[in-house]
Coordinates of C-alpha atoms in Angstrom, one line a residue:
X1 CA 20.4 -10.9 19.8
X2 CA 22.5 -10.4 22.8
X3 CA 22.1 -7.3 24.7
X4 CA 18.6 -6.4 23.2
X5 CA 16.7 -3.8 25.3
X6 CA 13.1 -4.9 25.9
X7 CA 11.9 -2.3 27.7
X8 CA 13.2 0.8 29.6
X9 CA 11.4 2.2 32.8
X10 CA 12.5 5.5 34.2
X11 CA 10.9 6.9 37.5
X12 CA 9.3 9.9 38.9
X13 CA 8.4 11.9 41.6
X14 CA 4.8 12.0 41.3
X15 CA 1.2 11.1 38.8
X16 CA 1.3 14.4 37.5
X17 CA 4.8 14.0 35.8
X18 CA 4.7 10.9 34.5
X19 CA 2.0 11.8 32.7
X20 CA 3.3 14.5 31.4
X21 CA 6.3 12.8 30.8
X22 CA 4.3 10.0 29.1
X23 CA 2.8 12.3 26.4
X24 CA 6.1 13.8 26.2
X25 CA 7.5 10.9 25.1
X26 CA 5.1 9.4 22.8
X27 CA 4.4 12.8 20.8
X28 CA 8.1 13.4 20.0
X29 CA 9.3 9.3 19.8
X30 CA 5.6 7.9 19.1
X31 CA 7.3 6.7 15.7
X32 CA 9.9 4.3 17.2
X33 CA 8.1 3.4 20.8
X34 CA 5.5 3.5 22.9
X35 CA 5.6 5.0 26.0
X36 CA 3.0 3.9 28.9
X37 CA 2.5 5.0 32.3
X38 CA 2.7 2.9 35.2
X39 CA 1.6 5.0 38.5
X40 CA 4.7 6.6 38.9
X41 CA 7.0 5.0 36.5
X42 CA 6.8 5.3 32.6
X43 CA 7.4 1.9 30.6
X44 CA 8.6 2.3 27.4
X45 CA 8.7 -0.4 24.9
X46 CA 9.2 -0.6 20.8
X47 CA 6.4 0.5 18.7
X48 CA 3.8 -2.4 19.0
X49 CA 4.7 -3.8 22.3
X50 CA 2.4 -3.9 24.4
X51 CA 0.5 -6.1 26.8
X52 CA -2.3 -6.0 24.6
X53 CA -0.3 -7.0 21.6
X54 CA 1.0 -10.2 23.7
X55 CA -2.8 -11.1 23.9
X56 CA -3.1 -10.9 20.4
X57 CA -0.1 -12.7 19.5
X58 CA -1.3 -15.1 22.5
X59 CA -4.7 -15.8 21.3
X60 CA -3.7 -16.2 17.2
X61 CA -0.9 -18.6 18.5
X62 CA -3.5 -20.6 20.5
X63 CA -5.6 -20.9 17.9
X64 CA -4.2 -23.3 15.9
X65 CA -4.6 -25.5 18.4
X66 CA -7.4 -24.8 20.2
X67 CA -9.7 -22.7 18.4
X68 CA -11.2 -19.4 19.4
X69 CA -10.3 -19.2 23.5
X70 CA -11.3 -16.8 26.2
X71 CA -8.5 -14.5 27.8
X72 CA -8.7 -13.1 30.9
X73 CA -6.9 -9.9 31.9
X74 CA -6.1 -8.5 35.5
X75 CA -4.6 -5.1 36.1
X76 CA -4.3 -1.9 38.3
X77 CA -2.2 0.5 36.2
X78 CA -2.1 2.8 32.9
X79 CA 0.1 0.5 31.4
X80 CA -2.2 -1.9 31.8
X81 CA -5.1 -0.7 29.6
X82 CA -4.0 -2.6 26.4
X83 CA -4.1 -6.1 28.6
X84 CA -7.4 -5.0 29.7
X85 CA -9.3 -4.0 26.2
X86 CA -7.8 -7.0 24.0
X87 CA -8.8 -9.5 26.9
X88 CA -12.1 -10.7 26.7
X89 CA -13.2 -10.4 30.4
X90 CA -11.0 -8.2 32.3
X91 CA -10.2 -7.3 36.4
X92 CA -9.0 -4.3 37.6
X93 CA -9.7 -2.8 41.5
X94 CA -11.2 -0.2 43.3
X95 CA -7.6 1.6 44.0
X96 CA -7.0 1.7 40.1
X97 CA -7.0 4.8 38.6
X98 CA -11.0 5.5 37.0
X99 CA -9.8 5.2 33.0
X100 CA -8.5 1.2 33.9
X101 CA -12.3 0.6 35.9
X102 CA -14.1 1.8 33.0
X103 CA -12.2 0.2 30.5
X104 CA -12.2 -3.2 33.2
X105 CA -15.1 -5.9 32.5
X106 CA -15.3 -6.4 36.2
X107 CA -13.9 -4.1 39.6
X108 CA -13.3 -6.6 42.4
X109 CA -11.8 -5.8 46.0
X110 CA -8.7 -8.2 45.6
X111 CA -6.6 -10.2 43.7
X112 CA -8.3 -13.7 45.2
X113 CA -11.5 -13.0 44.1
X114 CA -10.7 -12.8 40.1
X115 CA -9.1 -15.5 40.8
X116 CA -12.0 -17.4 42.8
X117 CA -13.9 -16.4 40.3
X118 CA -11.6 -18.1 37.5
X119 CA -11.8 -21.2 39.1
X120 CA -13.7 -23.0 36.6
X121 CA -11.4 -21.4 33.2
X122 CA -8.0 -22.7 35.3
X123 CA -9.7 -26.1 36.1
X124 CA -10.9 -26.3 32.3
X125 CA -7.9 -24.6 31.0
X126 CA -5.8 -27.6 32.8
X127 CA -7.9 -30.4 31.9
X128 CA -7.4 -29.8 28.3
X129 CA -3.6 -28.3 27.6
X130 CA -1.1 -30.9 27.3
X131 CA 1.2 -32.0 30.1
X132 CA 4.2 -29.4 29.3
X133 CA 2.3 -26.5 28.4
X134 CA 0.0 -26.9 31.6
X135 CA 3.1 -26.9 33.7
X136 CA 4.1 -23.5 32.7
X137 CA 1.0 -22.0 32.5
X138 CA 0.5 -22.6 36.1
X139 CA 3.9 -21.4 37.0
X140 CA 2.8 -18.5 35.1
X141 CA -0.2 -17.8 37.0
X142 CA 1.8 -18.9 41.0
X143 CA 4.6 -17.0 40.2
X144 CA 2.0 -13.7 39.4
X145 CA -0.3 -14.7 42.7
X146 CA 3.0 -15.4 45.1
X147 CA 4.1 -11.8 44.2
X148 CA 1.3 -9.4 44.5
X149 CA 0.6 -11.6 47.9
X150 CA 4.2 -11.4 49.6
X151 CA 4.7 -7.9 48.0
X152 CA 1.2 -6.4 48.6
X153 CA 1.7 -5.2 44.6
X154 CA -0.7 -7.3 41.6
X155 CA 1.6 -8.2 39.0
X156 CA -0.4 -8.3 35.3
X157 CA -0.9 -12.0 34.4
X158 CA -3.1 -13.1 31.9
X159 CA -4.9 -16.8 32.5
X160 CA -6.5 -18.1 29.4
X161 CA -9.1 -21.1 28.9
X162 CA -10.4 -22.8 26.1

């Protein structure tokens, strides 16, 4: 519907209060949303939205086609610890707070090696999605790379294989 609100994000001034703020928000609203914490900001989404819900969704919608496929997860943030526990290997870096590293499969030192290290699920991922699909999966995954390297900031993406 037009004019739907997704998601909201409000800011703070520091880790402390938006965690507060966080718990805040999901004690008293936990009903109707979810609220996560994103370094300084707090994301807050609908009840079951989450980036760990997408790989669900993802990896059922997949399967019809594909069969059972291996997601891969990469973040840095709160927010980021559903992404990381439904994907089944997971990146996260040493900068990230200590909850995403434990909950991470893997800590490496920068984006280009999960990626290096992804090589051969891209290269098989490619070789067997069809034309279309492939196309924007890439974009997907370029568009995510081109912004945490011209912004110095790792955008979540999640690369999947099958």
């Amino acid at each position: 519907p037009k004019g739907l609100i997704h998601q909201v994000s409000i800011h703070t001034e520091s880790l402390d209060e938006a965690k507060r703020m966080t718990a805040e928000i999901n004690e008293k609203f936990g009903d109707s949303v979810n609220a996560f914490q994103n370094v300084i900001e707090i994301d807050i989404a609908p009840k079951g939205c989450s980036k760990g819900e997408g790989v669900r969704f993802l990896r059922e919608y997949m399967k019809h086609e594909y069969g059972d496929i291996r997601l891969y997860g990469i973040g840095d943030s709160i927010n980021d610890l559903p992404l990381l526990e439904a994907s089944d290997i997971s990146y996260t870096f040493p900068y990230a707070p200590k909850e995403v590293q434990e909950k991470a499969t893997k800590v490496v030192e920068t984006i280009v090696a999960a990626v290096q290290e992804l090589q051969p699920a891209i290269a098989m991922m490619t070789s067997y999605l069809k034309p279309a699909v492939r196309q924007r999966q890439s974009w997907l995954v370029w568009t995510n790379l081109w912004k945490s390297t011209r912004l110095s900031e790792l955008q979540t993406c999640t690369i999947w294989s099958v």
